Amino acid sequence: MRIADKLARKQTFSFEIFPPKGDLPLETAKRAAGEMAADAPDWISVTYSAGGSGNSANTVPIAAAIERDLGVTALAHLTCLGSSKADVDAFVSSLEASGVENVLALRGDRAPGREAVDFTHASDLIEHLRETAPGLSIGAACYPEGHVESPSDEADFAALYKKQEAGADYLVSQLFFDNEDFYRFRESCARHRVKLPIVAGIMPFTSVKQIQRMAFTCGASIPAKVVKRLVLAGDDPAVQAQAGIEYACEQLRDLAANGVDGLHVYSMNKPAIAHAAHAALVDCGYLEA
Ligand code: FAD
């Protein structure tokens, strides 16, 4: 089902998985998706070669399996840096042949050897998809704390407006650790004529190392309250990861209480994260038991 249609009817709840890297079997991602399906998400998204890791070939097979074997709506990510129009058209044909109707249209992270071919920005890809695949529901990325490369907030909102005008149906946010950043961003969107539904993306931190990497790659700031949780968790990786899940659940409950269009959990192939998020949102009445 088209995600745009779901968002028009209800507040959504969704998960994300990534194709295994290198030679790891596809089955691991499919098994994780299968376990997450038990929480009845509105969709499960599948990343595309995130960070230039080269695992994009498995995005369509995994998205197809989510639709076909689990009966859950799949959202296939697609990046355009380094791709030609023919590459994109081939990807979309295989998606459509697999019954997947949803794409998250992205530029992709810059990486050596990944130069623009036919597309410079995500809005170019969105425009192309709108023209060539009118049946697709198209999502796009947004950044509550601004995109790392962006020279100013104004430039970021101009880019977002372009995505909207090119034909994006909705936005999914980059992770953030302070909900106030999201609420401020949402208000600013309205001021900058960006009217698309905004799905808030939440990723539990799992360790000091992981959160530092996130801060540098995504430009997400780490609030003092998160640093304190990590200090209290000490050196035990399991305790750090549990602190991250608890903090993410608090974020989700607060967002639910503040009337979001949708909540997306960066569940990182870990069903335990998905189940904890689901339980927190049932507990606060955002989801039905
Ligand atoms: P763009 O919208 O093109 O923006 C990139 C930069 O260019 C921004 O600074 C923007 O302000 C600027 N810009 C945009 N349009 C214009 C314009 N017309 N003129 C001048 N400047 C402009 N990466 C992956 O590799 N695989 C994934 O699966 C993946 N999934 C993601 C999912 C989500 C929800 C998010 C938030 C990010 C994801 N990413 C993924 C990361 C994403 O590819 C990077 O953040 C990338 O750096 C920017 O992508 P974008 O689509 O926002 O690009």
Short mmCIF file of C-alpha atoms and ligand atoms in Angstrom, two decimals:
data_model
loop_
_atom_site.label_atom_id
_atom_site.label_comp_id
_atom_site.label_asym_id
_atom_site.label_seq_id
_atom_site.Cartn_x
_atom_site.Cartn_y
_atom_site.Cartn_z
CA MET A 1 0.00 0.00 0.00
CA ARG A 2 1.14 3.56 -0.69
CA ILE A 3 2.62 5.22 2.41
CA ALA A 4 1.18 8.58 1.35
CA ASP A 5 -2.29 7.03 1.67
CA LYS A 6 -1.51 5.61 5.11
CA LEU A 7 -0.26 8.99 6.35
CA ALA A 8 -3.41 10.65 5.06
CA ARG A 9 -5.47 8.37 7.30
CA LYS A 10 -3.50 7.84 10.52
CA GLN A 11 -0.40 8.41 12.62
CA THR A 12 2.07 5.75 11.48
CA PHE A 13 4.63 3.51 13.19
CA SER A 14 7.50 1.97 11.21
CA PHE A 15 10.86 0.22 11.42
CA GLU A 16 14.05 0.13 9.38
CA ILE A 17 16.44 -2.63 8.44
CA PHE A 18 19.63 -2.67 6.39
CA PRO A 19 20.83 -5.38 3.99
CA PRO A 20 23.68 -7.38 5.54
CA LYS A 21 27.13 -6.25 4.43
CA GLY A 22 29.67 -8.34 2.53
CA ASP A 23 28.94 -12.06 2.36
CA LEU A 24 26.54 -12.16 5.28
CA PRO A 25 23.37 -14.03 4.30
CA LEU A 26 20.20 -12.16 3.35
CA GLU A 27 18.36 -14.48 5.68
CA THR A 28 19.56 -12.51 8.73
CA ALA A 29 17.79 -9.36 7.53
CA LYS A 30 14.72 -11.31 6.46
CA ARG A 31 14.55 -13.04 9.84
CA ALA A 32 14.84 -9.69 11.64
CA ALA A 33 12.08 -8.24 9.46
CA GLY A 34 9.94 -11.31 10.19
CA GLU A 35 10.27 -10.77 13.93
CA MET A 36 9.52 -7.06 13.58
CA ALA A 37 6.39 -7.85 11.57
CA ALA A 38 4.87 -9.26 14.78
CA ASP A 39 4.52 -5.65 15.97
CA ALA A 40 2.32 -4.81 12.96
CA PRO A 41 4.31 -1.81 11.67
CA ASP A 42 2.78 0.36 8.94
CA TRP A 43 5.94 -0.28 6.94
CA ILE A 44 9.48 -1.58 7.16
CA SER A 45 12.06 0.41 5.23
CA VAL A 46 15.18 -1.11 3.68
CA THR A 47 18.28 1.04 3.32
CA TYR A 48 20.30 1.38 0.12
CA SER A 49 24.06 1.16 0.29
CA ALA A 50 24.06 3.50 3.30
CA GLY A 51 27.44 5.18 3.70
CA GLY A 52 28.59 3.77 0.37
CA SER A 53 28.94 0.27 1.81
CA GLY A 54 28.05 -1.29 -1.53
CA ASN A 55 25.14 -3.46 -0.35
CA SER A 56 22.49 -1.84 -2.56
CA ALA A 57 21.93 -4.98 -4.67
CA ASN A 58 19.98 -6.54 -1.82
CA THR A 59 17.55 -3.69 -1.19
CA VAL A 60 14.96 -4.88 -3.71
CA PRO A 61 15.07 -8.60 -2.78
CA ILE A 62 14.59 -7.77 0.90
CA ALA A 63 11.82 -5.21 0.22
CA ALA A 64 10.11 -7.75 -2.06
CA ALA A 65 10.28 -10.43 0.64
CA ILE A 66 8.77 -8.04 3.21
CA GLU A 67 5.79 -7.40 0.91
CA ARG A 68 5.40 -10.94 -0.38
CA ASP A 69 6.29 -13.16 2.57
CA LEU A 70 5.31 -10.97 5.52
CA GLY A 71 2.40 -9.02 4.01
CA VAL A 72 3.92 -5.79 5.38
CA THR A 73 4.33 -2.63 3.29
CA ALA A 74 7.97 -2.13 2.27
CA LEU A 75 9.73 1.17 1.68
CA ALA A 76 12.85 0.83 -0.50
CA HIS A 77 15.51 3.53 -0.09
CA LEU A 78 17.20 4.70 -3.26
CA THR A 79 20.18 7.04 -3.55
CA CYS A 80 21.06 8.82 -6.78
CA LEU A 81 24.65 10.06 -6.44
CA GLY A 82 26.71 8.00 -8.89
CA SER A 83 23.61 6.63 -10.66
CA SER A 84 22.41 7.29 -14.19
CA LYS A 85 18.76 7.62 -15.19
CA ALA A 86 19.01 4.13 -16.69
CA ASP A 87 20.23 2.74 -13.32
CA VAL A 88 17.31 4.37 -11.53
CA ASP A 89 14.80 3.16 -14.12
CA ALA A 90 16.11 -0.41 -13.78
CA PHE A 91 15.81 -0.22 -9.97
CA VAL A 92 12.23 1.08 -10.20
CA SER A 93 11.24 -1.60 -12.74
CA SER A 94 12.47 -4.35 -10.43
CA LEU A 95 10.64 -2.74 -7.51
CA GLU A 96 7.40 -2.47 -9.42
CA ALA A 97 7.74 -6.06 -10.64
CA SER A 98 8.05 -7.10 -6.98
CA GLY A 99 4.91 -5.21 -5.95
CA VAL A 100 6.76 -2.50 -3.95
CA GLU A 101 5.06 0.89 -4.32
CA ASN A 102 7.18 3.03 -1.99
CA VAL A 103 10.57 4.69 -2.44
CA LEU A 104 12.56 6.98 -0.15
CA ALA A 105 14.37 9.19 -2.68
CA LEU A 106 17.79 10.30 -1.46
CA ARG A 107 20.95 11.84 -2.76
CA GLY A 108 23.21 9.53 -0.73
CA ASP A 109 26.28 10.30 1.31
CA ARG A 110 29.32 11.57 -0.50
CA ALA A 111 32.03 8.92 -0.87
CA PRO A 112 35.15 8.63 -3.04
CA GLY A 113 34.18 7.63 -6.58
CA ARG A 114 30.53 8.50 -6.02
CA GLU A 115 30.13 11.58 -8.20
CA ALA A 116 26.92 12.98 -9.67
CA VAL A 117 26.01 11.39 -13.02
CA ASP A 118 22.44 12.37 -13.93
CA PHE A 119 21.34 13.60 -10.50
CA THR A 120 22.95 16.19 -8.22
CA HIS A 121 20.31 16.52 -5.50
CA ALA A 122 17.50 14.36 -4.15
CA SER A 123 14.99 16.77 -5.71
CA ASP A 124 16.35 15.82 -9.19
CA LEU A 125 15.65 12.16 -8.41
CA ILE A 126 12.17 12.94 -7.07
CA GLU A 127 11.32 14.89 -10.23
CA HIS A 128 12.50 12.00 -12.41
CA LEU A 129 10.54 9.41 -10.40
CA ARG A 130 7.40 11.55 -10.49
CA GLU A 131 7.62 11.75 -14.29
CA THR A 132 8.57 8.15 -15.00
CA ALA A 133 6.81 6.20 -12.22
CA PRO A 134 3.62 8.09 -11.33
CA GLY A 135 2.26 5.18 -9.29
CA LEU A 136 5.07 5.34 -6.71
CA SER A 137 4.61 6.97 -3.33
CA ILE A 138 7.78 9.01 -2.77
CA GLY A 139 9.32 9.96 0.56
CA ALA A 140 12.31 12.24 1.15
CA ALA A 141 14.76 12.95 3.97
CA CYS A 142 14.70 15.95 6.31
CA TYR A 143 17.04 17.13 9.04
CA PRO A 144 15.71 18.62 12.30
CA GLU A 145 19.19 19.98 13.11
CA GLY A 146 20.06 20.87 9.51
CA HIS A 147 21.98 18.79 6.97
CA VAL A 148 25.72 18.55 7.76
CA GLU A 149 26.76 20.16 4.46
CA SER A 150 24.19 22.92 4.55
CA PRO A 151 25.60 26.46 4.79
CA SER A 152 22.46 27.81 6.53
CA ASP A 153 18.96 26.95 7.71
CA GLU A 154 17.60 28.95 4.79
CA ALA A 155 19.50 26.75 2.29
CA ASP A 156 18.18 23.63 4.00
CA PHE A 157 14.57 24.80 3.91
CA ALA A 158 14.97 25.88 0.28
CA ALA A 159 16.16 22.34 -0.51
CA LEU A 160 13.20 20.87 1.38
CA TYR A 161 10.76 23.10 -0.45
CA LYS A 162 12.29 21.88 -3.73
CA LYS A 163 11.68 18.27 -2.70
CA GLN A 164 8.06 19.13 -2.00
CA GLU A 165 7.65 20.93 -5.32
CA ALA A 166 9.36 18.08 -7.20
CA GLY A 167 6.62 15.74 -5.93
CA ALA A 168 7.64 14.20 -2.59
CA ASP A 169 4.64 12.92 -0.64
CA TYR A 170 6.12 13.00 2.87
CA LEU A 171 9.36 13.43 4.83
CA VAL A 172 11.23 11.10 7.18
CA SER A 173 13.57 12.80 9.62
CA GLN A 174 17.18 12.15 10.43
CA LEU A 175 17.69 10.88 13.98
CA PHE A 176 17.80 13.41 16.82
CA PHE A 177 18.29 13.06 20.56
CA ASP A 178 16.46 16.16 21.74
CA ASN A 179 12.77 16.34 20.82
CA GLU A 180 12.84 20.12 21.14
CA ASP A 181 14.97 20.17 17.96
CA PHE A 182 12.19 18.30 16.17
CA TYR A 183 9.42 20.58 17.47
CA ARG A 184 11.38 23.70 16.42
CA PHE A 185 12.04 22.18 12.99
CA ARG A 186 8.35 21.33 12.53
CA GLU A 187 7.37 24.92 13.27
CA SER A 188 10.02 26.23 10.88
CA CYS A 189 8.74 23.95 8.09
CA ALA A 190 5.36 25.63 8.32
CA ARG A 191 7.03 29.06 8.10
CA HIS A 192 8.98 27.94 5.00
CA ARG A 193 5.87 26.62 3.18
CA VAL A 194 6.88 22.98 3.66
CA LYS A 195 3.54 21.31 4.29
CA LEU A 196 4.32 17.60 3.84
CA PRO A 197 3.64 15.10 6.64
CA ILE A 198 6.80 14.62 8.72
CA VAL A 199 7.64 11.22 10.17
CA ALA A 200 10.01 11.56 13.15
CA GLY A 201 12.98 9.14 13.07
CA ILE A 202 14.37 7.85 16.37
CA MET A 203 17.50 5.74 16.81
CA PRO A 204 18.44 4.31 20.20
CA PHE A 205 22.09 4.91 21.04
CA THR A 206 23.90 1.63 21.68
CA SER A 207 27.33 2.76 22.91
CA VAL A 208 29.57 5.78 23.34
CA LYS A 209 31.41 4.88 20.12
CA GLN A 210 28.20 4.58 18.08
CA ILE A 211 26.74 7.88 19.29
CA GLN A 212 30.02 9.68 18.52
CA ARG A 213 29.94 8.28 14.99
CA MET A 214 26.34 9.44 14.61
CA ALA A 215 27.26 12.93 15.76
CA PHE A 216 29.89 13.18 13.04
CA THR A 217 28.10 11.47 10.16
CA CYS A 218 24.60 12.90 10.73
CA GLY A 219 25.43 16.13 12.55
CA ALA A 220 23.14 15.07 15.43
CA SER A 221 24.02 16.84 18.66
CA ILE A 222 24.39 14.89 21.88
CA PRO A 223 22.54 16.62 24.73
CA ALA A 224 23.96 16.61 28.26
CA LYS A 225 21.08 14.39 29.43
CA VAL A 226 22.26 11.65 27.01
CA VAL A 227 25.89 12.02 28.11
CA LYS A 228 24.73 11.62 31.74
CA ARG A 229 22.82 8.42 30.88
CA LEU A 230 25.92 7.00 29.22
CA VAL A 231 28.15 7.95 32.15
CA LEU A 232 25.69 6.31 34.57
CA ALA A 233 25.61 3.19 32.38
CA GLY A 234 29.36 2.72 32.88
CA ASP A 235 31.50 0.46 30.71
CA ASP A 236 29.15 -2.49 30.30
CA PRO A 237 27.99 -2.56 26.63
CA ALA A 238 24.71 -4.29 27.54
CA VAL A 239 23.86 -1.62 30.14
CA GLN A 240 24.77 1.16 27.67
CA ALA A 241 22.50 -0.40 25.01
CA GLN A 242 19.64 -0.77 27.51
CA ALA A 243 20.04 2.91 28.50
CA GLY A 244 19.77 3.79 24.80
CA ILE A 245 16.55 1.83 24.35
CA GLU A 246 15.01 3.40 27.47
CA TYR A 247 15.96 6.89 26.31
CA ALA A 248 14.54 6.26 22.81
CA CYS A 249 11.27 5.01 24.34
CA GLU A 250 11.02 8.22 26.38
CA GLN A 251 11.55 10.22 23.18
CA LEU A 252 8.86 8.21 21.38
CA ARG A 253 6.31 8.67 24.19
CA ASP A 254 6.94 12.41 24.25
CA LEU A 255 6.61 12.67 20.46
CA ALA A 256 3.39 10.64 20.59
CA ALA A 257 2.02 13.08 23.16
CA ASN A 258 2.89 15.97 20.87
CA GLY A 259 0.88 14.94 17.84
CA VAL A 260 3.38 13.65 15.27
CA ASP A 261 2.38 12.48 11.78
CA GLY A 262 4.35 9.27 12.24
CA LEU A 263 7.11 7.61 14.27
CA HIS A 264 9.93 5.72 12.57
CA VAL A 265 12.33 3.59 14.61
CA TYR A 266 15.83 3.03 13.29
CA SER A 267 15.71 -0.53 14.57
CA MET A 268 19.03 -1.59 13.01
CA ASN A 269 18.06 -5.27 12.37
CA LYS A 270 17.42 -5.69 16.10
CA PRO A 271 13.92 -7.00 16.85
CA ALA A 272 14.45 -6.27 20.57
CA ILE A 273 14.58 -2.54 19.76
CA ALA A 274 11.41 -2.82 17.68
CA HIS A 275 9.55 -4.71 20.41
CA ALA A 276 10.60 -2.21 23.11
CA ALA A 277 9.45 0.74 20.98
CA HIS A 278 6.16 -1.00 20.22
CA ALA A 279 5.54 -1.75 23.93
CA ALA A 280 6.28 1.88 24.89
CA LEU A 281 3.83 3.18 22.29
CA VAL A 282 1.10 0.72 23.31
CA ASP A 283 1.68 1.79 26.90
CA CYS A 284 1.10 5.46 26.10
CA GLY A 285 -1.91 4.79 23.85
CA TYR A 286 -0.30 5.79 20.51
CA LEU A 287 -0.71 2.19 19.29
CA GLU A 288 -3.44 -0.30 20.00
CA ALA A 289 -2.41 -3.40 21.96
P1 FAD B 1 19.73 16.43 -0.78
O1 FAD B 1 18.30 16.77 -0.57
O2 FAD B 1 20.25 16.45 -2.16
O3 FAD B 1 20.56 17.40 0.15
C1 FAD B 1 21.99 17.29 0.29
C2 FAD B 1 22.58 18.68 0.55
O4 FAD B 1 22.41 19.48 -0.62
C3 FAD B 1 21.88 19.44 1.68
O5 FAD B 1 22.86 20.20 2.34
C4 FAD B 1 20.89 20.35 0.97
O6 FAD B 1 20.61 21.51 1.72
C5 FAD B 1 21.63 20.64 -0.34
N1 FAD B 1 20.73 20.83 -1.46
C6 FAD B 1 19.68 20.07 -1.81
N2 FAD B 1 19.10 20.51 -2.93
C7 FAD B 1 19.82 21.59 -3.32
C8 FAD B 1 19.75 22.49 -4.42
N3 FAD B 1 18.82 22.35 -5.36
N4 FAD B 1 20.69 23.47 -4.52
C9 FAD B 1 21.67 23.59 -3.59
N5 FAD B 1 21.77 22.77 -2.51
C10 FAD B 1 20.88 21.79 -2.39
N6 FAD B 1 22.06 7.31 2.76
C11 FAD B 1 22.33 6.20 2.04
O7 FAD B 1 23.40 6.10 1.41
N7 FAD B 1 21.43 5.16 2.00
C12 FAD B 1 20.26 5.18 2.68
O8 FAD B 1 19.49 4.22 2.64
C13 FAD B 1 19.95 6.35 3.44
N8 FAD B 1 18.77 6.47 4.11
C14 FAD B 1 18.46 7.64 4.76
C15 FAD B 1 17.21 7.77 5.39
C16 FAD B 1 16.88 8.95 6.05
C17 FAD B 1 15.52 9.09 6.70
C18 FAD B 1 17.80 10.03 6.12
C19 FAD B 1 17.46 11.29 6.85
C20 FAD B 1 19.05 9.89 5.51
C21 FAD B 1 19.39 8.71 4.82
N9 FAD B 1 20.62 8.56 4.16
C22 FAD B 1 20.90 7.41 3.45
C23 FAD B 1 21.61 9.62 4.23
C24 FAD B 1 21.47 10.64 3.08
O9 FAD B 1 21.77 10.02 1.85
C25 FAD B 1 22.44 11.77 3.40
O10 FAD B 1 21.98 12.51 4.49
C26 FAD B 1 22.83 12.68 2.23
O11 FAD B 1 23.99 13.40 2.63
C27 FAD B 1 21.77 13.70 1.82
O12 FAD B 1 20.68 13.10 1.26
P2 FAD B 1 19.38 13.98 0.83
O13 FAD B 1 18.50 13.05 0.12
O14 FAD B 1 18.84 14.72 1.97
O15 FAD B 1 20.09 14.99 -0.21
#
